[in-house]
DNA sequence: GCAAATTAATGATTTATTCAAG
DNA sequence: CTTGAATAAATCATTAATTTGC
């Protein structure tokens, strides 16, 4: 629908890593600034920009290095795909864990005493703020993990006698 | 994929992926529950458990599938590595962006979407709710862009030189 | 310290699925 | 039922980080 007159525009890749002096790059590698921009856009909710926007984004990115419309398109496509996959993986993990939690007898009775942990985890779900969430009070599934006392120096010794 | 050679022989233990119903796997693939557990531990601050804890963790994970101490060790090693890299990349991006922000007038004011938080959120995961106050200039059409699809039917050569 | 070898990330392709016309 | 467009999933291939041995 809406034949926007977009023809088969194969990757008009005009990609180059470093504008300064790079030998030859067969594959576009976004520069930090470009990544930042793309991430910002993605995180702002625009996960699948229409062509018009894609062109605009490309123009914006071009200020920091050669890039083609196709690169931008690919980037968003991959971002969506991978984002979703991770989410699914996590969800599966949660479900599976919840379904099998009871199997773990007294393996770990957790003693939630973690005072705090300089938050700087990153990496996974993204939505996770702390360790206790997700299935905090789902059912009879007590968050049976969390807190394996961090053993900093010597051996395990709950010496956190505050 | 170059399964040709195992040089390092880290902690020796049993490591197999034949947990439930997998044919044969040369490499341990953590089950969702195991991932969840490992993530929880990692996020709880224990990013580098000593051997003692590693063994404990392995025993705990074993309830969900075969796993060896080495696998646990590797997992944490890789996890740390990944975290560090991500962090660095982000910082680099931020720095680079900051360094060039002035250069591009209002080209990229996108930077940080979410207010507050002194740049250390790194919530790239994929939580982005729907905060669209970026540059919703003229996005109306769903999304149409270069087709660059393949040629499934008919002739399409591409003998994959792989 | 550097360069080869390994590993993880991720850009680019291919394949399958979906949905709307015709 | 077929065709065409658009996407998402799966896969391939290359690049960049890390690790390792000299």
XYZ file of C-alpha atoms (C1' of nucleotides) in Angstrom:
368
model
C 0.000 0.000 0.000
C 0.965 3.535 -0.324
C 3.419 3.025 -3.036
C 5.825 5.613 -1.916
C 7.731 5.087 -5.005
C 10.399 3.268 -3.191
C 12.120 1.053 -5.575
C 14.514 -1.672 -4.943
C 17.200 0.302 -3.330
C 19.776 -2.205 -2.481
C 22.168 -1.346 0.239
C 23.569 1.854 -1.030
C 26.199 1.308 1.455
C 28.597 4.078 1.578
C 30.062 2.791 4.691
C 33.335 3.651 6.142
C 34.489 3.249 9.605
C 36.822 6.071 10.123
C 36.546 9.041 7.953
C 40.116 9.864 8.532
C 41.969 7.063 6.942
C 40.772 3.575 6.911
C 41.928 1.052 4.382
C 38.806 -0.709 3.430
C 35.799 -1.711 5.322
C 33.284 -4.083 3.964
C 30.954 -3.544 6.757
C 29.747 -0.430 8.385
C 30.795 0.033 11.944
C 28.927 2.767 13.656
C 30.876 5.259 15.619
C 30.119 5.892 19.233
C 28.184 9.036 18.475
C 26.138 7.258 15.914
C 25.388 4.468 18.286
C 24.343 6.940 20.862
C 21.955 8.577 18.474
C 20.506 5.319 17.307
C 20.065 4.063 20.805
C 18.377 7.221 21.837
C 15.940 7.018 19.032
C 15.245 3.407 19.699
C 14.770 3.967 23.374
C 12.480 6.831 22.649
C 10.029 4.409 21.253
C 10.740 4.649 17.609
C 11.763 1.095 17.027
C 10.724 0.890 13.432
C 11.118 4.216 11.744
C 9.437 4.681 8.398
C 11.472 5.497 5.429
C 11.172 9.204 5.811
C 12.509 9.044 9.293
C 15.154 6.625 8.293
C 16.453 9.068 5.766
C 16.429 11.787 8.331
C 18.270 9.633 10.778
C 20.781 8.728 8.155
C 21.407 12.359 7.408
C 21.866 13.020 11.032
C 24.293 10.157 11.413
C 26.233 11.225 8.402
C 27.548 14.138 10.343
C 29.630 11.651 12.238
C 30.619 9.283 9.523
C 29.579 7.785 6.283
C 26.474 5.731 6.480
C 23.704 4.668 4.169
C 19.980 4.363 4.555
C 20.291 0.649 4.403
C 22.673 0.614 7.326
C 20.174 2.468 9.405
C 17.442 0.137 8.335
C 19.507 -2.896 9.187
C 20.454 -1.473 12.481
C 16.889 -1.021 13.570
C 15.929 -4.381 12.270
C 18.642 -6.092 14.217
C 17.953 -4.052 17.262
C 14.339 -5.026 17.298
C 15.110 -8.627 16.709
C 17.746 -8.941 19.350
C 15.890 -6.926 21.851
C 12.933 -9.162 21.507
C 14.935 -12.294 21.686
C 16.539 -11.265 24.911
C 13.243 -10.386 26.386
C 11.890 -13.742 25.438
C 14.851 -15.521 26.822
C 14.486 -13.784 30.071
C 10.821 -14.475 30.234
C 11.437 -18.118 29.542
C 14.012 -18.202 32.236
C 11.680 -16.678 34.714
C 8.907 -19.029 33.855
C 11.096 -22.047 33.916
C 12.626 -21.043 37.153
C 9.296 -20.404 38.707
C 8.126 -23.772 37.566
C 10.999 -25.581 39.107
C 11.791 -23.557 42.136
C 10.371 -26.115 44.463
C 12.855 -28.641 43.294
C 15.524 -26.892 45.233
C 15.115 -28.125 48.697
C 17.065 -26.075 51.090
C 19.878 -25.429 48.800
C 19.783 -21.828 49.557
C 17.554 -20.248 52.020
C 18.695 -16.829 51.148
C 19.228 -14.376 53.852
C 18.417 -11.158 52.248
C 20.797 -8.909 53.975
C 22.465 -7.259 51.118
C 22.754 -3.720 52.273
C 23.115 -2.361 48.841
C 25.065 -2.872 45.785
C 26.308 0.034 43.893
C 23.948 -0.425 41.088
C 25.784 -0.802 37.926
C 24.799 -4.093 36.636
C 23.406 -3.729 33.204
C 23.404 -6.339 30.639
C 20.169 -8.106 30.697
C 16.529 -7.478 30.989
C 17.068 -3.839 31.170
C 13.949 -3.408 33.173
C 15.480 -4.964 36.147
C 16.119 -2.502 38.839
C 17.204 -4.773 41.562
C 17.274 -8.401 42.227
C 13.877 -8.673 43.675
C 11.243 -8.136 41.142
C 9.771 -10.166 38.460
C 8.161 -12.842 40.531
C 8.497 -11.234 43.848
C 5.105 -12.242 45.075
C 3.706 -14.328 42.379
C 2.496 -17.241 44.322
C 4.108 -19.660 46.622
C 7.350 -19.022 45.009
C 9.554 -17.300 47.455
C 12.425 -15.705 45.752
C 14.631 -18.454 46.778
C 17.696 -17.018 45.434
C 19.154 -13.624 45.786
C 21.977 -12.826 47.887
C 24.669 -15.336 48.011
C 26.605 -13.387 50.471
C 29.323 -11.840 48.520
C 32.491 -13.322 49.741
C 34.956 -10.563 49.371
C 38.150 -11.529 51.119
C 38.432 -14.590 53.200
C 35.928 -17.303 53.373
C 32.270 -17.122 53.821
C 31.500 -15.540 57.065
C 28.453 -13.564 57.744
C 30.254 -10.932 59.578
C 27.809 -8.291 58.681
C 27.004 -7.675 62.255
C 25.724 -4.230 61.914
C 32.701 -22.056 14.759
C 35.978 -23.750 14.850
C 35.793 -26.603 17.215
C 39.346 -27.434 16.693
C 41.250 -27.459 19.797
C 40.751 -27.127 23.440
C 43.734 -25.528 24.884
C 42.811 -24.503 28.318
C 41.848 -27.081 30.790
C 40.330 -25.162 33.567
C 38.727 -26.647 36.609
C 37.845 -30.122 35.710
C 34.399 -31.287 36.282
C 31.550 -32.774 34.510
C 30.066 -30.552 31.960
C 27.409 -31.622 29.615
C 24.331 -30.212 28.135
C 22.374 -33.367 28.003
C 19.984 -32.167 30.543
C 16.614 -32.987 29.253
C 16.335 -33.996 25.705
C 19.110 -32.792 23.607
C 20.975 -35.011 21.228
C 24.523 -34.128 21.844
C 26.115 -30.904 22.704
C 29.780 -30.267 22.937
C 29.236 -27.148 24.806
C 27.268 -26.427 27.881
C 24.199 -24.376 27.276
C 22.675 -23.093 30.441
C 19.043 -23.696 30.983
C 16.791 -20.734 31.480
C 16.518 -21.479 35.165
C 20.237 -21.677 35.447
C 20.636 -18.408 33.671
C 18.185 -16.821 35.970
C 20.043 -18.071 39.000
C 23.367 -16.971 37.673
C 22.030 -13.578 36.775
C 20.582 -13.154 40.194
C 23.832 -13.985 41.820
C 25.714 -11.699 39.549
C 23.305 -8.877 40.067
C 23.523 -9.383 43.764
C 27.040 -8.179 43.634
C 28.909 -11.415 43.505
C 30.569 -10.961 40.204
C 33.586 -13.097 40.911
C 32.798 -15.872 43.297
C 35.673 -17.715 44.869
C 36.034 -21.383 44.235
C 34.163 -22.245 47.319
C 31.120 -20.356 46.186
C 31.528 -21.584 42.676
C 31.125 -25.095 43.883
C 28.065 -24.160 45.825
C 26.608 -22.467 42.820
C 27.339 -25.425 40.649
C 25.575 -27.725 43.028
C 22.613 -25.459 42.956
C 22.587 -25.304 39.202
C 22.881 -29.018 38.898
C 19.327 -29.344 40.020
C 18.356 -27.933 36.673
C 20.808 -29.672 34.469
C 24.273 -31.016 34.229
C 26.903 -28.443 34.778
C 30.443 -28.330 35.957
C 32.443 -25.995 38.086
C 34.288 -24.896 35.026
C 31.110 -23.865 33.323
C 30.184 -21.727 36.242
C 33.591 -20.217 36.318
C 33.501 -19.455 32.653
C 30.083 -18.025 32.890
C 31.110 -15.496 35.466
C 34.223 -14.676 33.590
C 32.319 -13.985 30.431
C 29.687 -12.082 32.265
C 32.192 -9.745 33.781
C 33.848 -9.289 30.507
C 30.635 -8.451 28.795
C 29.626 -6.007 31.441
C 32.905 -4.229 31.315
C 32.833 -3.959 27.608
C 29.338 -2.625 27.507
C 30.123 -0.084 30.099
C 33.138 1.057 28.231
C 31.338 1.277 24.990
C 28.648 3.320 26.529
C 31.059 5.638 28.148
C 32.924 6.032 24.948
C 29.741 6.815 23.154
C 28.735 9.345 25.701
C 32.123 10.947 25.686
C 32.287 11.099 21.959
C 28.822 12.488 21.790
C 29.592 15.062 24.385
C 32.671 16.027 22.515
C 30.764 16.615 19.364
C 27.465 17.827 20.625
C 28.387 21.382 20.066
C 29.546 20.696 16.583
C 26.167 19.781 15.367
C 23.911 22.551 16.339
C 20.722 20.873 17.191
C 21.398 17.917 15.092
C 21.445 15.625 18.000
C 19.748 16.747 21.052
C 18.474 13.310 21.371
C 21.087 12.181 23.803
C 19.488 11.134 26.981
C 15.820 10.631 26.813
C 15.154 9.968 30.401
C 15.732 12.924 32.624
C 17.425 12.659 35.966
C 20.054 10.079 36.505
C 23.528 11.183 35.877
C 24.126 9.049 32.918
C 24.575 5.603 34.227
C 21.400 3.916 33.448
C 22.469 1.650 30.683
C 19.067 0.225 30.321
C 19.453 -0.659 26.764
C 17.766 -3.941 27.164
C 14.490 -3.127 25.626
C 12.185 -1.660 28.120
C 11.539 1.435 26.222
C 7.986 2.019 27.043
C 6.674 4.612 24.721
C 8.249 7.883 25.412
C 8.124 9.589 22.143
C 9.122 13.119 22.527
C 12.081 12.927 20.386
C 11.374 14.262 17.024
C 8.045 12.943 16.076
C 8.097 15.405 13.287
C 6.405 13.633 10.492
C 5.857 10.045 11.171
C 2.533 8.905 10.039
C 2.935 5.971 7.822
C 3.684 2.697 9.548
C 6.933 1.877 7.981
C 7.895 1.225 4.521
C 11.340 1.249 3.289
C 13.610 -0.254 0.846
C 12.484 -3.719 0.190
C 15.840 -5.304 -0.177
C 14.217 -8.580 0.171
C 15.654 -11.623 -1.318
C 14.558 -13.484 -4.331
C 13.002 -16.578 -2.924
C 11.314 -17.903 -6.012
C 12.719 -18.013 -9.450
C 16.344 -17.629 -9.999
C 18.468 -16.076 -7.420
C 21.866 -17.539 -7.863
C 23.827 -16.473 -4.846
C 25.597 -19.680 -4.305
C 26.668 -18.607 -0.918
C 30.334 -18.611 -1.030
C 30.499 -19.626 2.532
C 54.741 -5.066 24.400
C 53.367 -7.171 20.323
C 51.156 -10.598 17.201
C 48.740 -14.828 16.529
C 44.716 -17.332 18.119
C 40.012 -17.302 20.298
C 35.756 -15.473 21.408
C 31.910 -12.407 21.495
C 29.171 -8.687 18.941
C 26.832 -7.342 15.436
C 26.166 -5.785 10.472
C 24.167 -7.966 6.447
C 21.473 -11.973 4.054
C 18.311 -15.306 3.632
C 13.996 -17.651 4.785
C 9.310 -17.843 6.580
C 5.248 -15.722 8.057
C 1.525 -12.425 7.892
C -1.826 -9.561 5.884
C -4.223 -7.228 2.466
C -5.770 -6.797 -2.068
C -7.127 -8.830 -6.601
C -5.981 -19.216 -4.464
C -2.465 -16.283 -5.820
C 0.437 -12.260 -5.562
C 2.982 -8.500 -3.367
C 4.598 -5.981 0.401
C 6.546 -5.690 4.896
C 8.551 -7.851 8.974
C 10.455 -10.883 12.045
C 13.298 -15.040 12.817
C 17.234 -17.443 11.747
C 21.562 -17.527 9.782
C 25.927 -16.088 7.765
C 30.125 -13.450 7.768
C 33.166 -9.952 9.338
C 34.751 -6.938 12.701
C 36.372 -5.768 17.385
C 37.801 -7.342 21.922
C 40.267 -10.591 24.761
C 43.371 -13.959 25.764
C 47.746 -16.274 25.154
C 52.539 -17.170 23.980
C 56.661 -15.287 22.689
